[in-house]
Short mmCIF file of C-alpha atoms in Angstrom, two decimals:
data_model
loop_
_atom_site.label_atom_id
_atom_site.label_comp_id
_atom_site.label_asym_id
_atom_site.label_seq_id
_atom_site.Cartn_x
_atom_site.Cartn_y
_atom_site.Cartn_z
CA UNK A 21 -27.85 104.97 3.49
CA UNK A 22 -26.14 107.79 5.37
CA UNK A 23 -28.31 110.71 6.54
CA UNK A 24 -27.51 114.40 6.78
CA UNK A 25 -29.70 115.70 9.60
CA UNK A 26 -29.89 119.49 9.90
CA UNK A 27 -31.50 122.15 12.04
CA UNK A 28 -33.85 125.06 11.62
CA UNK A 29 -33.29 126.77 8.25
CA UNK A 30 -35.92 129.56 8.55
CA UNK A 31 -35.91 130.62 4.85
CA UNK A 32 -32.09 130.66 4.46
CA UNK A 33 -31.66 129.51 0.88
CA UNK A 34 -27.86 129.89 1.11
CA UNK A 35 -27.77 127.27 3.88
CA UNK A 36 -30.14 124.99 1.99
CA UNK A 37 -27.83 125.08 -1.03
CA UNK A 38 -24.77 124.34 1.13
CA UNK A 39 -26.50 121.33 2.68
CA UNK A 40 -27.66 120.03 -0.69
CA UNK A 41 -24.16 120.36 -2.12
CA UNK A 42 -22.73 118.35 0.77
CA UNK A 43 -25.47 115.73 0.46
CA UNK A 44 -24.90 115.29 -3.26
CA UNK A 45 -21.13 115.16 -2.94
CA UNK A 46 -21.19 112.56 -0.14
CA UNK A 47 -24.33 110.64 -1.19
CA UNK A 48 -26.30 111.58 1.93
CA UNK A 49 -30.07 111.53 2.48
CA UNK A 50 -31.37 114.89 3.74
CA UNK A 51 -33.45 115.00 6.93
CA UNK A 52 -34.77 118.29 8.35
CA UNK A 53 -35.76 118.67 12.01
CA UNK A 54 -38.23 121.33 10.86
CA UNK A 55 -38.76 125.10 10.82
CA UNK A 56 -38.14 125.74 7.15
CA UNK A 57 -40.70 128.57 7.14
CA UNK A 58 -40.60 132.11 8.58
CA UNK A 59 -37.34 133.99 8.50
CA UNK A 60 -35.34 136.85 6.99
CA UNK A 61 -35.31 135.77 3.33
CA UNK A 62 -38.98 135.80 2.44
CA UNK A 63 -41.55 135.32 5.16
CA UNK A 64 -42.52 131.79 4.18
CA UNK A 65 -39.44 130.49 2.43
CA UNK A 66 -41.34 128.34 -0.04
CA UNK A 67 -38.28 128.36 -2.31
CA UNK A 68 -36.33 126.56 0.42
CA UNK A 69 -39.14 124.12 1.07
CA UNK A 70 -39.75 123.31 -2.60
CA UNK A 71 -36.04 122.81 -3.30
CA UNK A 72 -35.66 120.43 -0.36
CA UNK A 73 -38.73 118.47 -1.46
CA UNK A 74 -37.28 118.27 -4.98
CA UNK A 75 -34.06 116.86 -3.51
CA UNK A 76 -35.99 114.15 -1.68
CA UNK A 77 -35.54 115.62 1.79
CA UNK A 78 -37.44 114.05 4.66
CA UNK A 79 -38.97 116.25 7.36
CA UNK A 80 -40.02 116.18 11.00
CA UNK A 81 -43.08 118.19 12.03
CA UNK A 82 -42.31 121.53 13.69
CA UNK A 83 -44.18 124.52 15.06
CA UNK A 84 -43.40 126.97 12.23
CA UNK A 85 -44.15 124.49 9.45
CA UNK A 86 -47.15 122.80 11.08
CA UNK A 87 -49.10 125.81 12.37
CA UNK A 88 -51.20 126.07 9.20
CA UNK A 89 -52.19 122.39 9.34
CA UNK A 90 -53.18 122.70 13.01
CA UNK A 91 -55.19 125.85 12.29
CA UNK A 92 -57.15 124.19 9.49
CA UNK A 93 -57.77 121.11 11.60
CA UNK A 94 -59.16 123.28 14.42
CA UNK A 95 -61.43 125.14 11.98
CA UNK A 96 -62.73 121.81 10.63
CA UNK A 97 -63.51 120.78 14.20
CA UNK A 98 -65.74 123.84 14.58
CA UNK A 99 -63.46 126.19 16.50
CA UNK A 100 -63.61 129.92 15.90
CA UNK A 101 -60.65 131.49 14.05
CA UNK A 102 -59.40 132.92 17.36
CA UNK A 103 -59.58 129.57 19.14
CA UNK A 104 -58.01 127.89 16.10
CA UNK A 105 -55.00 130.22 16.40
CA UNK A 106 -54.73 129.40 20.12
CA UNK A 107 -54.77 125.70 19.27
CA UNK A 108 -52.20 126.09 16.51
CA UNK A 109 -49.70 128.46 18.15
CA UNK A 110 -48.71 127.82 21.76
CA UNK A 111 -47.57 131.45 22.11
CA UNK A 112 -51.22 132.49 21.68
CA UNK A 113 -52.77 129.90 23.96
CA UNK A 114 -53.85 132.33 26.67
CA UNK A 115 -54.38 135.53 24.68
CA UNK A 116 -57.88 137.06 24.86
CA UNK A 117 -60.03 137.93 21.85
CA UNK A 118 -59.02 141.27 20.37
CA UNK A 119 -55.40 140.98 21.47
CA UNK A 120 -53.13 142.57 18.86
CA UNK A 121 -50.80 139.56 18.65
CA UNK A 122 -53.68 137.10 18.33
CA UNK A 123 -55.26 139.15 15.56
CA UNK A 124 -51.96 139.59 13.73
CA UNK A 125 -51.11 135.89 13.75
CA UNK A 126 -54.65 135.00 12.70
CA UNK A 127 -54.38 137.25 9.64
CA UNK A 128 -50.90 135.95 8.82
CA UNK A 129 -51.88 132.27 9.10
CA UNK A 130 -54.97 132.77 6.96
CA UNK A 131 -52.98 134.57 4.27
CA UNK A 132 -50.15 132.02 4.36
CA UNK A 133 -52.54 129.10 3.93
CA UNK A 134 -53.58 130.54 0.58
CA UNK A 135 -49.97 131.00 -0.52
CA UNK A 136 -48.78 127.57 0.60
CA UNK A 137 -51.57 125.79 -1.23
CA UNK A 138 -53.36 122.51 -0.72
CA UNK A 139 -50.66 120.26 -2.21
CA UNK A 140 -47.93 121.50 0.15
CA UNK A 141 -50.28 121.46 3.13
CA UNK A 142 -51.19 117.83 2.46
CA UNK A 143 -47.50 116.96 2.34
CA UNK A 144 -46.74 118.85 5.55
CA UNK A 145 -49.63 117.14 7.35
CA UNK A 146 -47.93 113.78 6.68
CA UNK A 147 -44.68 114.68 8.48
CA UNK A 148 -43.89 112.46 11.49
CA UNK A 149 -43.05 113.92 14.89
CA UNK A 150 -39.84 111.94 15.30
CA UNK A 151 -37.31 109.63 13.63
CA UNK A 152 -35.19 107.01 15.35
CA UNK A 153 -31.85 105.56 14.21
CA UNK A 154 -30.86 102.93 16.74
CA UNK A 155 -30.29 104.83 19.99
CA UNK A 156 -30.39 108.20 18.19
CA UNK A 157 -33.73 109.95 18.70
CA UNK A 158 -34.57 112.96 16.53
CA UNK A 159 -37.31 115.47 17.35
CA UNK A 160 -38.01 119.09 16.53
CA UNK A 161 -38.06 120.08 20.19
CA UNK A 162 -38.17 118.04 23.37
CA UNK A 163 -39.01 114.32 23.28
CA UNK A 164 -42.74 113.77 23.40
CA UNK A 165 -45.84 112.99 21.39
CA UNK A 166 -47.29 115.70 19.21
CA UNK A 167 -46.51 119.39 18.99
CA UNK A 168 -47.76 120.01 22.54
CA UNK A 169 -44.32 118.72 23.52
CA UNK A 170 -42.91 122.04 22.30
CA UNK A 171 -44.85 123.95 24.97
CA UNK A 172 -42.35 123.15 27.69
CA UNK A 173 -39.19 123.09 25.58
CA UNK A 174 -37.63 125.71 27.87
CA UNK A 175 -38.20 123.54 30.93
CA UNK A 176 -36.72 120.58 29.06
CA UNK A 177 -33.56 122.51 28.23
CA UNK A 178 -33.15 123.70 31.79
CA UNK A 179 -33.19 120.07 32.88
CA UNK A 180 -30.65 119.20 30.18
CA UNK A 181 -28.24 121.95 31.17
CA UNK A 182 -28.48 121.14 34.87
CA UNK A 183 -27.91 117.45 34.18
CA UNK A 184 -31.24 116.57 35.75
CA UNK A 185 -32.64 114.80 32.71
CA UNK A 186 -31.85 111.11 32.43
CA UNK A 187 -31.23 110.20 28.79
CA UNK A 188 -30.42 107.00 27.00
CA UNK A 189 -28.44 107.32 23.79
CA UNK A 190 -28.50 110.64 21.90
CA UNK A 191 -31.37 113.09 21.51
CA UNK A 192 -31.11 115.42 18.49
CA UNK A 193 -33.29 118.55 18.38
CA UNK A 194 -33.67 122.02 16.90
CA UNK A 195 -36.04 124.73 18.15
CA UNK A 196 -34.07 126.01 21.15
CA UNK A 197 -30.78 127.23 19.71
CA UNK A 198 -30.33 129.99 22.31
CA UNK A 199 -28.90 127.42 24.66
CA UNK A 200 -26.39 126.14 22.12
CA UNK A 201 -25.34 129.72 21.40
CA UNK A 202 -25.17 130.67 25.07
CA UNK A 203 -22.95 127.76 25.98
CA UNK A 204 -20.99 127.96 22.70
CA UNK A 205 -21.40 124.29 21.92
CA UNK A 206 -23.83 122.02 20.16
CA UNK A 207 -23.43 119.00 22.44
CA UNK A 208 -24.58 118.63 26.02
CA UNK A 209 -23.12 115.55 27.68
CA UNK A 210 -25.42 113.76 30.11
CA UNK A 211 -25.06 111.01 32.69
CA UNK A 212 -26.79 108.51 30.42
CA UNK A 213 -26.54 110.11 27.02
CA UNK A 214 -26.24 113.46 25.27
CA UNK A 215 -28.26 116.12 23.50
CA UNK A 216 -27.22 117.65 20.18
CA UNK A 217 -28.81 121.05 19.41
CA UNK A 218 -29.02 121.85 15.68
CA UNK A 219 -30.78 125.23 15.81
CA UNK A 220 -27.95 127.77 15.71
CA UNK A 221 -30.21 130.75 14.96
CA UNK A 222 -30.18 130.83 11.17
CA UNK A 223 -33.36 132.90 11.57
CA UNK A 224 -31.26 135.74 13.01
CA UNK A 225 -28.30 135.41 10.64
CA UNK A 226 -26.58 132.56 12.48
CA UNK A 227 -25.64 129.07 11.38
CA UNK A 228 -27.33 125.74 10.83
CA UNK A 229 -26.05 122.73 12.71
CA UNK A 230 -25.92 119.27 11.18
CA UNK A 231 -24.93 115.70 11.92
CA UNK A 232 -24.16 112.77 9.64
CA UNK A 233 -25.52 109.35 10.62
CA UNK A 234 -23.98 106.32 8.89
CA UNK A 235 -25.50 102.97 7.90
CA UNK A 236 -24.70 101.56 11.34
CA UNK A 237 -26.71 104.28 13.11
CA UNK A 238 -23.56 106.00 14.35
CA UNK A 239 -22.94 109.75 14.28
CA UNK A 240 -19.75 110.16 12.27
CA UNK A 241 -19.72 113.94 11.84
CA UNK A 242 -21.04 116.99 13.71
CA UNK A 243 -20.70 120.42 12.12
CA UNK A 244 -22.33 123.63 10.97
CA UNK A 245 -22.67 125.92 7.96
#
C-alpha cells in the first residue's frame, strides 16, 4: 500500500483534514512523524490526534507527544516530579529546582496527563521510534535510538547542511523545520543520500510537508499543504 508521510501538525486541524482528504482520494495510508500536540489551535490538539487515530494513521514517537509517557515512567521509577520533568523534556535537563520554566512545564505536563487519559497514553506509549521502507528511513528527529536522539538534533542538521554527514538512501524527519524554511527547500542532497525535512512550522502558521511512498518503496511525490 502507498503511504502518505507527513510532518509536525501541532494542533492544526485544517492541515489534518487536507491530509486525510488526499489520503482518502488516493488510497494512501497515513503516517505521522510526530508532534501532533501543542500548538495554536488548542494546546493539546486532541481533536487532531483522535481524528488521525480514527482514520487509521500510524505514528512515530516524538518529543511533544511522548513527554507525558516519559514523565509517568520516571515517576514510576521513583524520581521526583522535578527530576521526572528533566527526564521527559530535554529543554529542562539542566534546570535547577524552583526554576520558573521547570515549574511551569511540570504543572502543564501533570494537567495534560489528566486530559489525555489512560487510553490515549497507552496508545502513545506503543509508538515506534522509526519506520523503514527499503532505503527510506523515517524518524521524528535525527537517526538514533530513543528520544535522547533529539537532544543533538541541531548538531545533526549542521552536519547535514555542511555535507559532513554520510548518508545512505533517504532520511525523512520532522522536528527541525527552521532549516527547511531558512534554505527554502525541503530536500538536502548529500554525497551518499538525502534528507527530507517535513516540519515546515505549522506550529507558527506555516505549512506541513509530506511525501508519498509507493508499494516499491520509492518516493513518488514531495509536497506541502
